[in-house]
Amino acid sequence: MTSPTLADYVLRDGVGVPLLLLHAFPFDHRMWAPTVAHLPDGLRVLAVDLPGQGHSDLGGVAASLDAAADAVHATLRAHGEGNVVVAGLSMGGYVALALADRHPDLVHGIGMLDTKTTVDPDEVRTNRLQIARTVEDSQTLDAVMGMPAKVLGPTSHLERRSLYPTVEHWIRSQSPSGIAWAQRAMAARPDRTHVLAEFDGPVAVVVGAEDQITPVQDAKHMVAAARDATLTVVPNAGHLSAVEEPAAVAAALAALHARATRR
Ligand code: MLT
């Protein structure tokens, strides 16, 4: 089996320890553009497309978030990157934790956005595996086209109507094989609460107040588990807080980066 080759991006040029952004499912690096526009000048911002998403391939590797984290690590090392502050939204948060678990020397700070450290209930895992089979059998994305309605909060549905077609467009450009791989990888992920508990750098937990997928309760669980965590509950945002309220999320990420790099 060969490793995935990840498409990687410099979203903003700058100096010093970069901020690495890991996207949600079923998206790619494009979801970070609104947030990056609000980050401070001079902060270097990197992103990748996770395996099978966006312009990244799967390389024939079995579905696992460990493989995703190892591919991120290999990509950064290939570019000579030393350390990063990593922030991931939802699936990106699962991969950020896997990265901190498997490559602790790389990670100086962790941003956990609209995500959680715990495993899925059985029915969620079963549903993921069913979606994986359905998208492969049908070779369509129909099984995930209901997601824009769920990932955007009620305020976005009412007041930011242009986000729905944007999010839909991002999903439509993914591939059935990538969707299936990511669903199987997320279904197989272990509980990684211990990673936050053992991490000795700063953690920023961010959650949309209207997030129904990984609600505020999951965020509070992470804050309680971590040694040094802040909590930002973003008003008027759902599960895609970084897209819905990018200025608030950028402020939390900039503060995390400052805490991580002045140690
Ligand atoms: C995501 O936004 O990445 C997904 O909701 C993650 C998941 O399905 O657990």
Short mmCIF file of C-alpha atoms and ligand atoms in Angstrom, two decimals:
data_model
loop_
_atom_site.label_atom_id
_atom_site.label_comp_id
_atom_site.label_asym_id
_atom_site.label_seq_id
_atom_site.Cartn_x
_atom_site.Cartn_y
_atom_site.Cartn_z
CA MET A 1 0.00 0.00 0.00
CA THR A 2 1.29 3.45 -0.84
CA SER A 3 0.58 6.57 1.20
CA PRO A 4 -1.85 9.23 0.03
CA THR A 5 -0.31 12.22 -1.70
CA LEU A 6 -1.88 15.33 -0.26
CA ALA A 7 -2.54 18.58 -2.11
CA ASP A 8 -1.09 21.29 0.10
CA TYR A 9 -1.61 25.03 0.15
CA VAL A 10 -0.05 28.17 1.55
CA LEU A 11 -3.23 30.11 2.33
CA ARG A 12 -1.25 33.07 3.61
CA ASP A 13 2.46 33.90 3.53
CA GLY A 14 4.16 34.89 6.73
CA VAL A 15 6.93 34.06 9.16
CA GLY A 16 7.37 31.80 12.15
CA VAL A 17 5.49 28.71 13.28
CA PRO A 18 2.64 28.17 10.80
CA LEU A 19 -1.01 27.66 11.58
CA LEU A 20 -2.12 24.44 9.85
CA LEU A 21 -5.84 24.19 9.07
CA LEU A 22 -7.57 20.80 8.61
CA HIS A 23 -10.98 20.87 6.97
CA ALA A 24 -14.27 19.16 7.82
CA PHE A 25 -16.13 16.36 6.00
CA PRO A 26 -17.12 16.35 3.13
CA PHE A 27 -15.14 19.43 2.19
CA ASP A 28 -11.60 20.52 1.35
CA HIS A 29 -9.25 23.45 2.02
CA ARG A 30 -11.62 25.92 0.33
CA MET A 31 -13.78 26.09 3.45
CA TRP A 32 -11.00 28.05 5.21
CA ALA A 33 -10.98 31.06 2.87
CA PRO A 34 -13.46 33.12 4.96
CA THR A 35 -11.45 32.51 8.17
CA VAL A 36 -8.07 33.25 6.60
CA ALA A 37 -9.36 36.63 5.44
CA HIS A 38 -9.72 37.61 9.12
CA LEU A 39 -6.37 36.29 10.42
CA PRO A 40 -3.65 38.81 11.28
CA ASP A 41 -1.10 39.86 8.67
CA GLY A 42 2.22 38.04 8.95
CA LEU A 43 0.74 34.80 10.28
CA ARG A 44 1.71 31.96 7.95
CA VAL A 45 -1.27 29.72 7.22
CA LEU A 46 -1.04 26.27 5.63
CA ALA A 47 -3.73 23.77 4.68
CA VAL A 48 -4.03 20.39 3.01
CA ASP A 49 -6.83 18.46 1.39
CA LEU A 50 -7.20 15.33 3.53
CA PRO A 51 -6.91 11.91 1.78
CA GLY A 52 -9.45 11.43 -0.99
CA GLN A 53 -10.89 14.94 -0.53
CA GLY A 54 -10.36 17.93 -2.83
CA HIS A 55 -7.26 17.30 -4.93
CA SER A 56 -5.69 14.64 -2.69
CA ASP A 57 -5.56 10.98 -3.65
CA LEU A 58 -5.95 7.90 -1.47
CA GLY A 59 -2.76 6.15 -2.49
CA GLY A 60 -4.37 2.75 -1.92
CA VAL A 61 -4.11 3.02 1.87
CA ALA A 62 -6.80 1.48 4.12
CA ALA A 63 -9.27 3.96 5.60
CA SER A 64 -8.02 5.37 8.92
CA LEU A 65 -7.50 8.75 10.50
CA ASP A 66 -4.05 7.56 11.56
CA ALA A 67 -3.18 7.24 7.86
CA ALA A 68 -4.56 10.74 7.32
CA ALA A 69 -2.42 12.13 10.16
CA ASP A 70 0.68 10.32 8.87
CA ALA A 71 0.08 11.75 5.40
CA VAL A 72 -0.21 15.27 6.88
CA HIS A 73 3.02 14.72 8.80
CA ALA A 74 4.83 13.43 5.68
CA THR A 75 3.61 16.41 3.65
CA LEU A 76 4.84 18.92 6.23
CA ARG A 77 8.20 17.20 6.62
CA ALA A 78 8.62 17.05 2.82
CA HIS A 79 8.34 20.84 2.85
CA GLY A 80 10.82 21.14 5.72
CA GLU A 81 8.25 22.35 8.23
CA GLY A 82 9.37 22.03 11.86
CA ASN A 83 6.43 22.69 14.17
CA VAL A 84 2.87 23.80 13.65
CA VAL A 85 -0.11 25.01 15.56
CA VAL A 86 -2.85 22.76 14.16
CA ALA A 87 -6.56 23.53 14.08
CA GLY A 88 -9.21 21.22 12.68
CA LEU A 89 -12.94 21.52 12.28
CA SER A 90 -14.98 18.38 12.97
CA MET A 91 -13.23 15.62 10.94
CA GLY A 92 -10.24 17.96 10.81
CA GLY A 93 -10.26 17.97 14.62
CA TYR A 94 -10.19 14.17 14.69
CA VAL A 95 -7.14 14.28 12.41
CA ALA A 96 -5.51 17.06 14.49
CA LEU A 97 -5.75 14.81 17.55
CA ALA A 98 -4.35 11.84 15.63
CA LEU A 99 -1.46 14.09 14.55
CA ALA A 100 -0.77 15.18 18.14
CA ASP A 101 -0.99 11.54 19.26
CA ARG A 102 1.30 10.07 16.60
CA HIS A 103 3.65 13.00 15.95
CA PRO A 104 3.74 14.97 19.21
CA ASP A 105 7.03 16.69 18.32
CA LEU A 106 5.25 18.50 15.48
CA VAL A 107 2.38 20.07 17.38
CA HIS A 108 2.75 23.22 19.52
CA GLY A 109 -0.93 24.06 19.95
CA ILE A 110 -4.28 22.50 19.08
CA GLY A 111 -7.51 24.15 17.91
CA MET A 112 -10.55 21.89 18.22
CA LEU A 113 -13.45 23.46 16.28
CA ASP A 114 -16.95 21.94 16.27
CA THR A 115 -15.53 18.51 17.00
CA LYS A 116 -15.12 15.97 19.78
CA THR A 117 -12.63 13.48 21.18
CA THR A 118 -15.03 10.59 21.74
CA VAL A 119 -16.16 7.72 19.49
CA ASP A 120 -19.48 7.52 17.67
CA PRO A 121 -22.51 5.72 19.09
CA ASP A 122 -23.15 2.37 17.34
CA GLU A 123 -25.99 3.71 15.19
CA VAL A 124 -23.83 6.55 13.87
CA ARG A 125 -21.04 4.11 13.00
CA THR A 126 -23.50 1.82 11.22
CA ASN A 127 -24.87 4.78 9.28
CA ARG A 128 -21.36 5.85 8.20
CA LEU A 129 -20.65 2.37 6.81
CA GLN A 130 -23.99 2.38 5.02
CA ILE A 131 -23.21 5.77 3.44
CA ALA A 132 -19.81 4.45 2.33
CA ARG A 133 -21.46 1.47 0.59
CA THR A 134 -24.20 3.64 -0.94
CA VAL A 135 -21.88 6.23 -2.50
CA GLU A 136 -19.66 3.47 -3.89
CA ASP A 137 -22.54 1.41 -5.28
CA SER A 138 -24.36 4.39 -6.77
CA GLN A 139 -21.23 6.34 -7.75
CA THR A 140 -23.19 9.45 -6.76
CA LEU A 141 -22.98 11.82 -3.80
CA ASP A 142 -26.73 11.68 -3.14
CA ALA A 143 -26.20 10.13 0.30
CA VAL A 144 -24.38 13.24 1.56
CA MET A 145 -26.29 15.97 -0.31
CA GLY A 146 -28.49 16.55 2.73
CA MET A 147 -25.49 17.85 4.67
CA PRO A 148 -25.74 21.60 3.90
CA ALA A 149 -29.04 21.66 5.76
CA LYS A 150 -27.39 20.09 8.82
CA VAL A 151 -23.99 21.77 8.97
CA LEU A 152 -25.35 25.32 8.74
CA GLY A 153 -27.15 26.69 11.78
CA PRO A 154 -30.62 28.27 11.81
CA THR A 155 -29.18 31.79 11.69
CA SER A 156 -27.30 30.99 8.47
CA HIS A 157 -30.41 29.44 6.93
CA LEU A 158 -32.30 32.66 7.67
CA GLU A 159 -29.73 35.40 7.29
CA ARG A 160 -26.82 34.06 5.19
CA ARG A 161 -28.73 32.32 2.44
CA SER A 162 -25.84 32.43 -0.04
CA LEU A 163 -23.90 30.00 2.15
CA TYR A 164 -26.19 27.08 1.32
CA PRO A 165 -25.35 26.93 -2.41
CA THR A 166 -21.67 27.53 -1.64
CA VAL A 167 -21.55 24.61 0.78
CA GLU A 168 -23.54 22.45 -1.65
CA HIS A 169 -21.07 23.29 -4.42
CA TRP A 170 -18.11 22.29 -2.21
CA ILE A 171 -19.73 18.92 -1.48
CA ARG A 172 -20.65 18.26 -5.12
CA SER A 173 -17.01 18.52 -6.15
CA GLN A 174 -15.95 15.61 -3.88
CA SER A 175 -15.65 12.01 -5.12
CA PRO A 176 -17.60 8.91 -4.03
CA SER A 177 -14.34 7.07 -3.26
CA GLY A 178 -13.11 9.91 -1.05
CA ILE A 179 -16.44 10.17 0.77
CA ALA A 180 -16.48 6.40 1.40
CA TRP A 181 -12.89 6.40 2.66
CA ALA A 182 -13.50 9.27 5.06
CA GLN A 183 -16.69 7.71 6.45
CA ARG A 184 -14.91 4.40 7.10
CA ALA A 185 -11.95 6.22 8.65
CA MET A 186 -14.20 8.22 11.00
CA ALA A 187 -16.20 5.10 11.92
CA ALA A 188 -12.99 3.35 12.99
CA ARG A 189 -11.51 6.19 15.05
CA PRO A 190 -10.59 5.55 18.68
CA ASP A 191 -11.44 7.74 21.68
CA ARG A 192 -8.65 10.31 21.89
CA THR A 193 -9.68 12.23 25.01
CA HIS A 194 -6.35 11.15 26.56
CA VAL A 195 -4.44 13.07 23.87
CA LEU A 196 -5.91 16.37 25.06
CA ALA A 197 -5.39 15.36 28.69
CA GLU A 198 -1.69 14.64 28.07
CA PHE A 199 -0.95 17.53 25.69
CA ASP A 200 1.18 20.16 27.44
CA GLY A 201 0.61 23.02 24.99
CA PRO A 202 -2.38 25.34 24.69
CA VAL A 203 -5.72 24.15 23.35
CA ALA A 204 -8.50 26.33 21.93
CA VAL A 205 -11.95 24.79 21.82
CA VAL A 206 -14.39 26.60 19.54
CA VAL A 207 -18.02 25.69 18.89
CA GLY A 208 -20.98 27.28 17.16
CA ALA A 209 -23.76 27.94 19.67
CA GLU A 210 -26.17 26.40 17.13
CA ASP A 211 -24.04 23.33 16.35
CA GLN A 212 -26.33 20.28 16.47
CA ILE A 213 -23.72 17.75 15.25
CA THR A 214 -21.03 18.35 17.88
CA PRO A 215 -22.87 20.58 20.35
CA VAL A 216 -21.54 22.81 23.14
CA GLN A 217 -21.68 19.86 25.53
CA ASP A 218 -18.93 18.09 23.48
CA ALA A 219 -16.86 21.27 23.59
CA LYS A 220 -17.17 21.50 27.37
CA HIS A 221 -16.08 17.87 27.68
CA MET A 222 -12.87 18.73 25.78
CA VAL A 223 -12.20 21.84 27.87
CA ALA A 224 -12.57 19.78 31.04
CA ALA A 225 -10.21 17.09 29.70
CA ALA A 226 -7.41 19.42 28.54
CA ARG A 227 -4.71 20.87 30.80
CA ASP A 228 -4.75 24.37 29.34
CA ALA A 229 -7.84 25.11 27.24
CA THR A 230 -9.97 28.11 26.38
CA LEU A 231 -13.59 27.83 25.25
CA THR A 232 -15.16 30.08 22.62
CA VAL A 233 -18.87 29.61 21.96
CA VAL A 234 -19.62 31.44 18.72
CA PRO A 235 -23.10 33.01 18.68
CA ASN A 236 -25.26 32.65 15.55
CA ALA A 237 -23.15 29.82 14.10
CA GLY A 238 -23.83 26.13 13.56
CA HIS A 239 -21.43 23.24 12.84
CA LEU A 240 -19.50 25.15 10.16
CA SER A 241 -18.61 27.99 12.52
CA ALA A 242 -15.49 28.91 10.53
CA VAL A 243 -17.63 29.56 7.45
CA GLU A 244 -20.63 31.09 9.24
CA GLU A 245 -18.82 33.43 11.66
CA PRO A 246 -15.25 33.54 10.33
CA ALA A 247 -14.14 36.68 12.22
CA ALA A 248 -14.92 35.13 15.62
CA VAL A 249 -13.19 31.88 14.71
CA ALA A 250 -10.15 33.72 13.31
CA ALA A 251 -9.84 35.70 16.56
CA ALA A 252 -9.83 32.47 18.60
CA LEU A 253 -7.22 30.92 16.29
CA ALA A 254 -5.00 34.00 16.37
CA ALA A 255 -5.14 33.96 20.18
CA LEU A 256 -4.24 30.25 20.22
CA HIS A 257 -1.30 30.85 17.91
CA ALA A 258 -0.04 33.71 20.12
CA ARG A 259 -0.30 31.54 23.25
CA ALA A 260 1.47 28.61 21.57
CA THR A 261 4.35 30.62 20.18
CA ARG A 262 5.20 32.79 23.19
CA ARG A 263 5.90 29.77 25.41
C1 MLT B 1 -17.57 16.99 9.73
O1 MLT B 1 -18.10 18.11 9.72
O2 MLT B 1 -16.37 16.84 9.49
C2 MLT B 1 -18.42 15.81 10.04
O3 MLT B 1 -19.63 16.24 10.60
C3 MLT B 1 -17.68 14.90 10.93
C4 MLT B 1 -18.47 13.70 11.33
O4 MLT B 1 -19.25 13.18 10.51
O5 MLT B 1 -18.28 13.25 12.48
#
